[in-house]
Short mmCIF file of C-alpha atoms and ligand atoms in Angstrom, two decimals:
data_model
loop_
_atom_site.label_atom_id
_atom_site.label_comp_id
_atom_site.label_asym_id
_atom_site.label_seq_id
_atom_site.Cartn_x
_atom_site.Cartn_y
_atom_site.Cartn_z
CA MET X 1 -28.93 -46.52 10.23
CA SER X 2 -25.43 -47.41 9.03
CA ASP X 3 -22.90 -48.98 11.39
CA ALA X 4 -20.25 -46.83 9.77
CA PRO X 5 -21.84 -43.41 9.43
CA GLU X 6 -20.04 -40.70 7.52
CA THR X 7 -17.45 -38.58 9.27
CA LEU X 8 -14.94 -35.92 8.28
CA ASP X 9 -12.15 -37.94 9.89
CA PRO X 10 -9.86 -39.52 7.30
CA ALA X 11 -10.25 -43.20 6.43
CA ASP X 12 -6.47 -43.47 6.34
CA TRP X 13 -4.82 -41.49 9.12
CA ASP X 14 -1.32 -42.36 7.92
CA ALA X 15 -1.92 -40.79 4.51
CA HIS X 16 -3.05 -37.60 6.25
CA ARG X 17 -0.06 -37.71 8.56
CA ALA X 18 2.25 -37.87 5.54
CA VAL X 19 0.60 -34.89 3.84
CA ALA X 20 0.61 -32.93 7.10
CA HIS X 21 4.33 -33.59 7.57
CA ARG X 22 4.99 -32.38 4.03
CA MET X 23 3.00 -29.21 4.71
CA VAL X 24 5.07 -28.46 7.81
CA ASP X 25 8.36 -29.13 5.97
CA ASP X 26 7.27 -26.90 3.10
CA ALA X 27 6.12 -24.23 5.56
CA VAL X 28 9.52 -24.10 7.25
CA ASP X 29 11.24 -23.71 3.87
CA TYR X 30 8.68 -21.12 2.82
CA ILE X 31 9.43 -18.84 5.75
CA ARG X 32 13.18 -19.56 5.77
CA ASP X 33 13.52 -18.72 2.06
CA VAL X 34 11.10 -15.79 1.93
CA ARG X 35 13.87 -13.34 1.05
CA SER X 36 14.74 -15.22 -2.15
CA ARG X 37 11.26 -14.77 -3.59
CA PRO X 38 9.67 -11.62 -5.03
CA VAL X 39 7.76 -9.53 -2.51
CA TRP X 40 4.67 -9.92 -4.69
CA GLN X 41 3.77 -11.20 -8.12
CA ASP X 42 0.65 -10.92 -10.19
CA MET X 43 -1.45 -14.08 -10.56
CA PRO X 44 -1.53 -15.54 -14.08
CA PRO X 45 -5.04 -15.61 -15.59
CA GLU X 46 -5.31 -19.41 -15.41
CA VAL X 47 -4.59 -19.35 -11.66
CA ARG X 48 -7.16 -16.62 -11.10
CA ALA X 49 -9.70 -18.63 -13.14
CA ARG X 50 -9.15 -21.73 -10.98
CA LEU X 51 -9.66 -19.66 -7.85
CA ARG X 52 -13.02 -18.52 -9.18
CA GLU X 53 -14.50 -21.96 -9.77
CA GLY X 54 -17.81 -22.82 -8.14
CA VAL X 55 -18.33 -25.01 -5.08
CA PRO X 56 -16.84 -28.51 -5.59
CA GLU X 57 -19.33 -31.31 -6.21
CA ASN X 58 -16.78 -34.10 -5.99
CA GLY X 59 -14.15 -34.47 -3.31
CA GLN X 60 -10.49 -35.22 -4.01
CA PRO X 61 -7.66 -36.62 -1.91
CA ILE X 62 -6.05 -34.21 0.54
CA HIS X 63 -2.70 -34.39 -1.27
CA GLU X 64 -4.37 -33.08 -4.43
CA VAL X 65 -5.97 -30.26 -2.46
CA TYR X 66 -2.57 -29.39 -1.05
CA ARG X 67 -0.99 -29.60 -4.52
CA GLN X 68 -3.33 -26.84 -5.66
CA ILE X 69 -2.48 -24.70 -2.62
CA ALA X 70 1.21 -25.13 -3.38
CA ALA X 71 0.72 -24.19 -7.03
CA ASP X 72 -2.02 -21.54 -6.91
CA VAL X 73 -1.86 -19.91 -3.49
CA LEU X 74 1.57 -20.01 -1.83
CA PRO X 75 3.39 -18.27 -4.72
CA TYR X 76 0.97 -15.31 -4.68
CA PRO X 77 0.91 -13.85 -1.15
CA MET X 78 0.21 -10.22 -0.26
CA GLY X 79 3.88 -10.05 0.65
CA ASN X 80 3.88 -8.75 4.20
CA ILE X 81 6.07 -11.54 5.55
CA HIS X 82 8.80 -10.45 3.09
CA PRO X 83 11.68 -8.33 4.46
CA ARG X 84 11.01 -5.59 1.91
CA PHE X 85 7.29 -5.11 2.54
CA TRP X 86 6.47 -1.78 4.19
CA MET X 87 2.94 -0.90 2.98
CA TRP X 88 0.18 0.59 5.16
CA TYR X 89 0.83 -0.72 8.65
CA MET X 90 1.06 -4.46 8.92
CA GLY X 91 2.92 -7.06 10.92
CA ALA X 92 5.32 -9.56 9.34
CA SER X 93 3.88 -12.63 11.14
CA ASN X 94 6.07 -15.34 12.67
CA PHE X 95 6.39 -19.11 12.44
CA THR X 96 5.61 -19.81 16.09
CA GLY X 97 2.43 -17.77 15.78
CA ALA X 98 1.47 -19.83 12.74
CA LEU X 99 1.92 -23.01 14.78
CA GLY X 100 -0.29 -21.38 17.40
CA ASP X 101 -3.08 -20.87 14.87
CA PHE X 102 -2.71 -24.49 13.76
CA LEU X 103 -2.86 -25.87 17.29
CA ALA X 104 -5.78 -23.57 18.15
CA ALA X 105 -7.69 -25.10 15.26
CA ILE X 106 -6.66 -28.63 16.30
CA LEU X 107 -8.08 -27.96 19.75
CA GLY X 108 -11.12 -26.42 18.09
CA SER X 109 -12.33 -24.72 21.28
CA ASN X 110 -14.84 -21.89 21.34
CA LEU X 111 -13.63 -18.96 23.43
CA GLY X 112 -17.10 -17.57 23.99
CA GLY X 113 -16.50 -18.80 27.50
CA GLY X 114 -16.46 -21.88 29.66
CA ASP X 115 -13.99 -23.52 31.98
CA HIS X 116 -11.12 -24.83 29.87
CA ALA X 117 -7.43 -24.18 29.27
CA ALA X 118 -7.91 -22.06 26.16
CA ALA X 119 -10.14 -19.65 28.12
CA GLU X 120 -7.42 -19.38 30.78
CA ILE X 121 -4.86 -18.52 28.11
CA ASP X 122 -7.17 -15.91 26.57
CA ASN X 123 -7.46 -14.28 30.00
CA GLN X 124 -3.74 -14.52 30.58
CA VAL X 125 -2.93 -12.83 27.27
CA VAL X 126 -5.37 -10.00 28.01
CA GLY X 127 -3.63 -9.63 31.38
CA TRP X 128 -0.25 -9.43 29.62
CA MET X 129 -1.61 -6.71 27.31
CA LYS X 130 -2.69 -4.71 30.36
CA GLU X 131 0.81 -5.04 31.82
CA MET X 132 2.38 -3.95 28.53
CA VAL X 133 0.58 -0.60 28.50
CA GLY X 134 0.77 -0.09 32.28
CA TYR X 135 -2.89 -0.71 33.08
CA PRO X 136 -3.81 -2.01 36.54
CA ALA X 137 -4.76 -5.67 36.92
CA THR X 138 -8.30 -4.52 37.79
CA ALA X 139 -8.81 -3.24 34.24
CA SER X 140 -10.63 -5.38 31.75
CA GLY X 141 -10.11 -6.32 28.15
CA THR X 142 -10.91 -8.62 25.28
CA LEU X 143 -9.20 -10.04 22.24
CA VAL X 144 -10.96 -9.18 18.99
CA SER X 145 -10.32 -9.47 15.27
CA GLY X 146 -8.18 -6.34 15.01
CA GLY X 147 -7.80 -2.67 15.75
CA SER X 148 -11.03 -1.57 14.11
CA MET X 149 -13.06 -3.88 16.36
CA ALA X 150 -10.96 -2.91 19.38
CA ASN X 151 -11.75 0.76 18.76
CA LEU X 152 -15.45 -0.03 18.31
CA ILE X 153 -15.47 -1.87 21.65
CA GLY X 154 -13.75 1.01 23.48
CA LEU X 155 -15.97 3.66 21.91
CA THR X 156 -19.15 1.69 22.62
CA VAL X 157 -18.24 1.48 26.31
CA ALA X 158 -17.49 5.23 26.20
CA ARG X 159 -20.83 5.98 24.53
CA ASN X 160 -22.90 3.94 26.99
CA THR X 161 -21.03 5.10 30.08
CA MET X 162 -21.09 8.78 29.11
CA SER X 163 -24.71 8.79 27.93
CA GLY X 164 -26.10 9.24 31.43
CA ILE X 165 -29.08 7.06 30.49
CA ASP X 166 -29.76 3.35 30.10
CA LEU X 167 -28.63 3.49 26.52
CA ARG X 168 -28.85 -0.27 26.00
CA GLU X 169 -32.53 -0.21 26.84
CA MET X 170 -33.57 3.16 25.45
CA GLY X 171 -31.29 3.60 22.45
CA ILE X 172 -30.00 6.74 20.76
CA PRO X 173 -33.38 8.55 20.55
CA ALA X 174 -33.39 8.82 24.36
CA LEU X 175 -30.16 10.84 24.48
CA THR X 176 -30.85 14.23 26.01
CA ALA X 177 -28.36 15.94 23.70
CA PRO X 178 -26.47 14.77 20.61
CA MET X 179 -23.19 13.22 21.67
CA ARG X 180 -19.85 14.47 20.39
CA LEU X 181 -16.54 12.67 20.06
CA TYR X 182 -13.30 14.37 19.09
CA GLY X 183 -10.32 13.14 17.12
CA SER X 184 -7.71 14.84 15.00
CA ASP X 185 -8.07 15.19 11.24
CA GLN X 186 -5.46 12.39 11.08
CA ILE X 187 -7.76 9.89 12.79
CA HIS X 188 -8.07 6.39 11.29
CA SER X 189 -11.11 5.72 9.11
CA CYS X 190 -12.34 2.93 11.41
CA HIS X 191 -13.60 5.57 13.85
CA ARG X 192 -15.98 6.90 11.25
CA ILE X 193 -17.34 3.39 10.75
CA ALA X 194 -17.57 3.02 14.53
CA VAL X 195 -19.64 6.16 15.15
CA GLU X 196 -21.86 5.24 12.20
CA ALA X 197 -22.37 1.69 13.50
CA MET X 198 -23.02 3.07 16.99
CA GLY X 199 -25.92 5.06 15.59
CA LEU X 200 -24.35 8.42 16.39
CA GLY X 201 -23.58 9.31 12.79
CA ASN X 202 -20.42 10.56 11.19
CA ARG X 203 -21.10 14.16 12.28
CA ALA X 204 -20.83 13.11 15.91
CA LEU X 205 -17.11 12.68 15.33
CA ARG X 206 -15.64 16.16 15.20
CA ARG X 207 -12.30 16.33 13.40
CA VAL X 208 -9.99 18.70 15.21
CA PRO X 209 -7.27 20.28 13.05
CA SER X 210 -3.77 18.90 13.50
CA ASP X 211 -0.69 21.06 13.82
CA ALA X 212 2.39 21.12 11.59
CA ALA X 213 3.60 17.93 13.31
CA CYS X 214 0.23 16.21 12.53
CA ARG X 215 -0.66 16.13 16.25
CA MET X 216 -4.07 17.18 17.44
CA ASP X 217 -4.09 20.94 18.03
CA LEU X 218 -5.17 21.13 21.66
CA SER X 219 -6.26 24.76 21.67
CA ALA X 220 -8.50 23.90 18.71
CA LEU X 221 -9.79 20.93 20.72
CA ARG X 222 -10.60 23.19 23.70
CA THR X 223 -12.39 25.66 21.43
CA ALA X 224 -14.38 22.86 19.78
CA ILE X 225 -15.52 21.47 23.13
CA ALA X 226 -16.57 24.92 24.38
CA GLU X 227 -18.43 25.68 21.15
CA ASP X 228 -20.27 22.38 21.29
CA ARG X 229 -21.28 22.88 24.92
CA GLU X 230 -22.59 26.31 23.99
CA THR X 231 -24.76 24.95 21.19
CA GLY X 232 -26.29 22.28 23.42
CA LEU X 233 -24.28 19.28 22.22
CA HIS X 234 -22.83 16.76 24.64
CA PRO X 235 -19.03 16.46 24.48
CA ALA X 236 -18.34 12.91 25.63
CA CYS X 237 -15.04 11.48 24.43
CA VAL X 238 -11.66 12.42 23.04
CA ILE X 239 -9.98 9.87 20.79
CA ALA X 240 -6.25 10.41 21.01
CA THR X 241 -4.13 8.68 18.40
CA ALA X 242 -0.83 7.13 19.49
CA GLY X 243 0.74 6.74 16.08
CA THR X 244 -1.28 8.10 13.17
CA VAL X 245 -1.50 6.02 10.07
CA ASN X 246 -0.22 8.77 7.75
CA THR X 247 2.95 9.84 9.53
CA GLY X 248 3.11 8.09 12.92
CA ALA X 249 2.35 11.29 14.84
CA ILE X 250 1.53 10.78 18.51
CA ASP X 251 -1.02 13.10 20.10
CA ASP X 252 0.02 14.69 23.40
CA LEU X 253 -1.39 11.96 25.65
CA GLU X 254 -0.56 13.63 28.98
CA ALA X 255 -2.16 16.92 27.95
CA ILE X 256 -5.24 15.17 26.55
CA ALA X 257 -5.55 13.15 29.77
CA ASP X 258 -5.41 16.40 31.77
CA LEU X 259 -8.00 17.99 29.52
CA CYS X 260 -10.34 14.98 29.71
CA ALA X 261 -10.02 14.97 33.51
CA SER X 262 -10.87 18.67 33.81
CA GLU X 263 -13.69 18.54 31.23
CA GLY X 264 -15.14 15.26 32.48
CA LEU X 265 -14.63 13.46 29.16
CA TRP X 266 -13.80 9.85 28.37
CA MET X 267 -10.30 9.40 26.96
CA HIS X 268 -9.88 6.68 24.38
CA VAL X 269 -6.49 5.99 22.82
CA ASP X 270 -6.24 4.48 19.37
CA GLY X 271 -2.94 2.73 19.95
CA CYS X 272 -3.21 0.30 17.04
CA ILE X 273 0.16 1.52 15.83
CA GLY X 274 1.86 3.03 18.86
CA ALA X 275 0.51 1.52 22.08
CA LEU X 276 3.19 -1.17 21.94
CA LEU X 277 5.90 1.49 21.94
CA ALA X 278 5.27 1.14 25.67
CA ILE X 279 7.26 -2.12 25.71
CA ALA X 280 10.32 -0.64 23.94
CA PRO X 281 13.27 0.61 26.01
CA LYS X 282 13.77 3.67 23.81
CA GLY X 283 10.32 4.07 22.30
CA SER X 284 8.31 4.00 25.51
CA ALA X 285 8.94 7.69 26.27
CA LEU X 286 6.91 8.54 23.15
CA VAL X 287 3.68 7.20 24.69
CA ARG X 288 4.11 8.39 28.25
CA GLY X 289 0.67 8.87 29.79
CA ILE X 290 -1.07 6.17 27.74
CA ALA X 291 -2.17 4.32 30.89
CA ARG X 292 -4.24 7.34 31.94
CA ALA X 293 -6.73 6.55 29.15
CA ASP X 294 -10.17 5.13 29.99
CA SER X 295 -9.86 2.72 27.09
CA ILE X 296 -7.15 1.68 24.66
CA ALA X 297 -7.25 -0.15 21.34
CA LEU X 298 -4.15 -2.05 20.37
CA ASP X 299 -3.19 -4.43 17.66
CA PRO X 300 -0.97 -7.47 18.35
CA HIS X 301 -1.12 -8.36 14.63
CA LYS X 302 0.87 -5.21 13.96
CA TRP X 303 3.84 -4.59 16.31
CA LEU X 304 3.77 -8.05 17.94
CA HIS X 305 3.76 -9.66 14.48
CA ALA X 306 1.03 -12.15 15.37
CA PRO X 307 -0.51 -13.75 12.28
CA PHE X 308 -3.78 -12.02 11.35
CA GLU X 309 -6.22 -11.62 13.08
CA VAL X 310 -5.85 -10.35 16.61
CA GLY X 311 -6.63 -6.99 18.16
CA CYS X 312 -7.20 -6.06 21.79
CA ALA X 313 -9.54 -3.63 23.53
CA LEU X 314 -8.68 -2.59 27.08
CA VAL X 315 -11.05 -0.74 29.41
CA ARG X 316 -9.88 0.72 32.70
CA ASP X 317 -13.28 0.40 34.44
CA ALA X 318 -14.08 -3.31 34.24
CA ALA X 319 -17.66 -2.78 35.43
CA ALA X 320 -18.34 -0.27 32.65
CA HIS X 321 -17.00 -2.78 30.12
CA LEU X 322 -19.19 -5.59 31.40
CA GLU X 323 -22.27 -3.38 31.67
CA THR X 324 -21.94 -2.48 28.00
CA PHE X 325 -22.02 -5.99 26.55
CA SER X 326 -23.04 -8.54 29.13
CA VAL X 327 -26.24 -10.46 28.51
CA THR X 328 -27.20 -13.89 29.77
CA PRO X 329 -29.82 -15.75 27.76
CA GLU X 330 -31.36 -18.84 29.35
CA TYR X 331 -29.22 -21.14 27.23
CA LEU X 332 -26.00 -19.56 28.49
CA GLU X 333 -26.59 -19.62 32.23
CA ALA X 334 -23.54 -20.44 34.34
CA ALA X 335 -23.47 -23.90 35.93
CA PRO X 336 -22.05 -24.47 39.43
CA ARG X 337 -19.32 -26.76 38.09
CA GLY X 338 -18.21 -28.26 34.79
CA ILE X 339 -17.68 -26.77 31.35
CA ALA X 340 -20.20 -23.93 31.73
CA SER X 341 -18.80 -22.73 35.05
CA GLY X 342 -16.05 -20.51 33.66
CA ALA X 343 -16.14 -16.81 32.80
CA TRP X 344 -18.27 -15.83 29.83
CA LEU X 345 -15.70 -14.19 27.58
CA HIS X 346 -18.42 -13.18 25.11
CA ASP X 347 -19.63 -10.70 27.73
CA PHE X 348 -16.89 -8.25 26.72
CA GLY X 349 -17.72 -7.68 23.08
CA LEU X 350 -20.03 -8.30 20.14
CA GLN X 351 -19.14 -11.88 19.27
CA THR X 352 -20.71 -14.93 20.89
CA SER X 353 -18.45 -17.62 19.45
CA ARG X 354 -14.82 -16.63 19.61
CA GLY X 355 -11.69 -18.27 18.22
CA PHE X 356 -8.57 -19.15 20.18
CA ARG X 357 -6.57 -16.21 18.79
CA ALA X 358 -4.76 -15.86 22.11
CA LEU X 359 -2.61 -18.93 21.50
CA LYS X 360 -0.50 -17.49 18.68
CA VAL X 361 0.31 -14.45 20.83
CA TRP X 362 0.94 -16.57 23.93
CA MET X 363 3.31 -18.98 22.18
CA ALA X 364 5.45 -16.25 20.59
CA LEU X 365 5.69 -14.36 23.89
CA LYS X 366 6.61 -17.55 25.77
CA GLU X 367 9.29 -18.39 23.21
CA HIS X 368 10.94 -14.98 22.91
CA GLY X 369 10.01 -13.12 26.09
CA LEU X 370 8.63 -9.58 26.07
CA PRO X 371 11.98 -7.70 26.08
CA LYS X 372 12.83 -9.09 22.65
CA PHE X 373 9.59 -7.69 21.24
CA GLY X 374 10.50 -4.35 22.84
CA ARG X 375 13.91 -4.44 21.16
CA LEU X 376 12.27 -5.23 17.83
CA VAL X 377 10.11 -2.11 18.20
CA ASP X 378 13.26 -0.04 18.81
CA GLN X 379 14.94 -1.75 15.87
CA ASP X 380 12.12 -0.61 13.58
CA LEU X 381 12.54 2.94 14.91
CA ALA X 382 16.27 2.77 14.17
CA HIS X 383 15.63 1.42 10.66
CA ALA X 384 13.20 4.27 9.98
CA ARG X 385 15.84 6.81 11.06
CA TYR X 386 18.40 5.05 8.86
CA LEU X 387 16.13 5.24 5.81
CA SER X 388 15.30 8.89 6.57
CA ASP X 389 19.01 9.79 6.75
CA ARG X 390 19.60 7.94 3.52
CA ILE X 391 16.77 9.87 1.82
CA GLU X 392 18.08 13.19 3.10
CA ALA X 393 21.50 12.34 1.74
CA THR X 394 20.08 11.60 -1.73
CA PRO X 395 19.51 14.78 -3.78
CA GLU X 396 16.63 13.38 -5.89
CA LEU X 397 14.72 12.15 -2.83
CA THR X 398 12.86 14.37 -0.38
CA LEU X 399 11.79 13.48 3.12
CA CYS X 400 8.22 14.87 3.09
CA PHE X 401 7.76 14.75 6.80
CA PRO X 402 10.06 14.44 9.84
CA THR X 403 10.15 10.77 10.91
CA VAL X 404 8.67 10.33 14.39
CA ILE X 405 8.39 6.57 14.76
CA ASN X 406 8.75 3.89 12.07
CA ILE X 407 6.82 5.57 9.25
CA VAL X 408 8.86 7.33 6.58
CA CYS X 409 7.14 9.67 4.09
CA PHE X 410 9.23 10.60 1.09
CA ARG X 411 9.14 11.18 -2.63
CA TYR X 412 11.26 11.30 -5.71
CA ASP X 413 11.50 14.94 -6.69
CA PRO X 414 14.06 15.91 -9.32
CA GLY X 415 12.88 19.54 -9.21
CA GLY X 416 10.80 21.55 -11.67
CA LEU X 417 7.77 19.21 -11.79
CA SER X 418 4.18 20.11 -10.93
CA GLU X 419 2.37 18.40 -8.01
CA THR X 420 0.32 16.45 -10.55
CA ALA X 421 3.42 15.25 -12.39
CA LEU X 422 5.11 14.36 -9.10
CA LYS X 423 2.12 12.28 -8.05
CA ARG X 424 2.07 10.45 -11.37
CA LEU X 425 5.83 9.87 -11.14
CA ASN X 426 5.81 8.56 -7.58
CA THR X 427 2.75 6.39 -8.13
CA GLU X 428 4.57 4.80 -11.06
CA ILE X 429 7.69 4.22 -8.92
CA MET X 430 5.54 2.53 -6.26
CA VAL X 431 3.68 0.29 -8.72
CA GLN X 432 6.76 -0.67 -10.73
CA MET X 433 8.63 -1.69 -7.57
CA GLN X 434 5.72 -3.94 -6.65
CA GLU X 435 5.35 -5.42 -10.13
CA ALA X 436 9.04 -6.22 -10.26
CA GLY X 437 8.73 -7.82 -6.81
CA ILE X 438 11.54 -5.63 -5.45
CA ALA X 439 9.86 -3.81 -2.58
CA ALA X 440 6.41 -2.73 -1.46
CA VAL X 441 5.66 0.76 -0.18
CA SER X 442 2.28 2.50 -0.19
CA ASP X 443 1.39 6.14 -0.73
CA THR X 444 -0.64 8.86 0.95
CA THR X 445 -1.21 12.58 0.86
CA VAL X 446 -0.16 14.59 3.90
CA GLN X 447 -0.91 18.28 4.24
CA GLY X 448 -1.57 18.44 0.52
CA ARG X 449 1.60 16.66 -0.60
CA HIS X 450 1.50 13.24 -2.21
CA CYS X 451 4.26 10.99 -0.92
CA LEU X 452 5.43 7.41 -0.78
CA ARG X 453 5.25 5.86 2.62
CA ALA X 454 7.35 3.09 4.16
CA ALA X 455 6.02 1.73 7.45
CA ILE X 456 8.96 -0.32 8.67
CA ASN X 457 7.15 -2.71 10.93
CA ASN X 458 9.07 -5.77 9.92
CA HIS X 459 11.39 -7.95 11.99
CA ARG X 460 13.00 -9.34 8.82
CA THR X 461 14.17 -6.01 7.37
CA ILE X 462 17.92 -5.37 7.34
CA PRO X 463 19.62 -2.04 6.48
CA SER X 464 20.64 -3.14 2.96
CA ASP X 465 16.93 -3.64 2.18
CA LEU X 466 16.44 0.04 2.89
CA ASP X 467 19.47 0.95 0.76
CA LEU X 468 17.86 -0.96 -2.08
CA LEU X 469 14.58 0.92 -1.62
CA ALA X 470 16.32 4.28 -1.89
CA GLN X 471 18.39 3.17 -4.90
CA GLU X 472 15.41 1.72 -6.75
CA ALA X 473 13.28 4.81 -6.10
CA VAL X 474 15.98 6.90 -7.74
CA ARG X 475 16.53 4.48 -10.64
CA LEU X 476 12.83 4.08 -11.46
CA GLY X 477 12.15 7.78 -10.93
CA HIS X 478 14.95 8.78 -13.26
CA ALA X 479 13.68 6.40 -15.96
CA PHE X 480 10.12 7.68 -15.75
CA VAL X 481 10.72 11.45 -15.48
CA PRO X 482 10.30 12.22 -19.21
CA GLU X 483 6.90 10.51 -19.33
CA ALA X 484 5.69 12.01 -16.04
CA ALA X 485 6.71 15.50 -17.14
CA ALA X 486 4.79 15.21 -20.46
CA ASP X 487 1.62 17.39 -20.62
C1 PLP H 1 -4.47 -0.40 11.61
C2 PLP H 1 -5.13 0.70 12.35
C3 PLP H 1 -6.45 0.61 12.74
C4 PLP H 1 -7.33 -0.52 12.34
O1 PLP H 1 -6.85 -1.73 12.80
P1 PLP H 1 -7.15 -3.12 12.03
O2 PLP H 1 -6.36 -4.09 12.78
O3 PLP H 1 -6.66 -2.91 10.61
O4 PLP H 1 -8.61 -3.32 12.07
C5 PLP H 1 -6.96 1.63 13.51
N1 PLP H 1 -6.22 2.70 13.85
C6 PLP H 1 -4.94 2.83 13.47
C7 PLP H 1 -4.17 4.03 13.88
C8 PLP H 1 -4.35 1.84 12.69
O5 PLP H 1 -3.10 1.96 12.29
#
């Protein structure tokens, strides 16, 4: 046995301190100067090749490792921290949150449970999330990797609670009738994965048509429930969406809550986009009734701009939540005092080991206070209205869909082109903007019409960024029309 066994701790702490200081200095510059860089740029082949090398056999000094990060990684981000990134529905991150992730890793604690400060903070952040949506303190919740997991947690509690049997013990074959869940045809794809993973199958999720405003058609929902009861199925849960991914439509939460109450159904709200409207002075009216849900999925890495990953599942009936996931193997029994005497946070979800993702949310909320995050939500709504007005005032651009929250669907349409040509044209506009590093929007197809889509969930965006988007869409569209119109 050696007197100086191997360890991962550095032999020379001062050298590591110097590299760490340089990383922090570079990180501050990186965020401060983000606007001066392209939103995105393609990786040169030699960089890509280096990032595909096999596992290292020989170590190298930390400053060399960092040199490669600086050269091969930092210049090629996805782009979502840039002020002109508006693809899909992302957050723009924040520096304090990044420090939170760093300190969480320094602490290195496992949030599966136990009695320690990180576990307290995890609980506190879940409590804050409950307050944000208007849930009572008696409700329960858990931080997870993101919205998809948060929805899976909520729907699993719904499934088990509504099954009427000991589903954990007996499994799906013991269900007396096939279970049905309902969501609009605008529902996020993670719900399909959820019902599949829950063993119910994709057909258990009935897609209810949406109306012209992309909200769930409630008379169609009522008809679907009645039909299913008639044919011996078991209607169990309505998934209302507060902010659909295509257009930002918000299902009528009050009416769905009434319907679920009268039909005896579980109400789950997918609030990954819109639940946090509840903290905005102007936006909160859009999600009135959200706190009537039995469970809510929300996504702090979207409208709270926490660095990825952090989602949150909230369940009104804490006992139902615990009964769905709690299990105590002999090696995780609670001790009367000491480290193992705290709450078992793994009892509220699928993970055993859990990271300290609460800290990045906690630090940013402590620094800025909740009202500022609420104002930032309203600011995004105002920016989306600004861009929509701008599009409507530009003859070659068409607003494809009325803007409800911070998602703007539009396209370049000079007139006289087929749908196929328009799709080719707008796809080219989108890709060229990205390749030039100017701006990043995504695309979708809503009610049969292909459109570009700007989800302005970005605390760095300023109005002139949106002017540039409109101008560039027109410029690139104009340049590409002849090619798009060919054949
Ligand atoms: C983003 C999103 C999800 C999935 O959340 P992730 O954090 O990406 O896992 C679910 N539903 C809606 C409406 C979303 O916008």
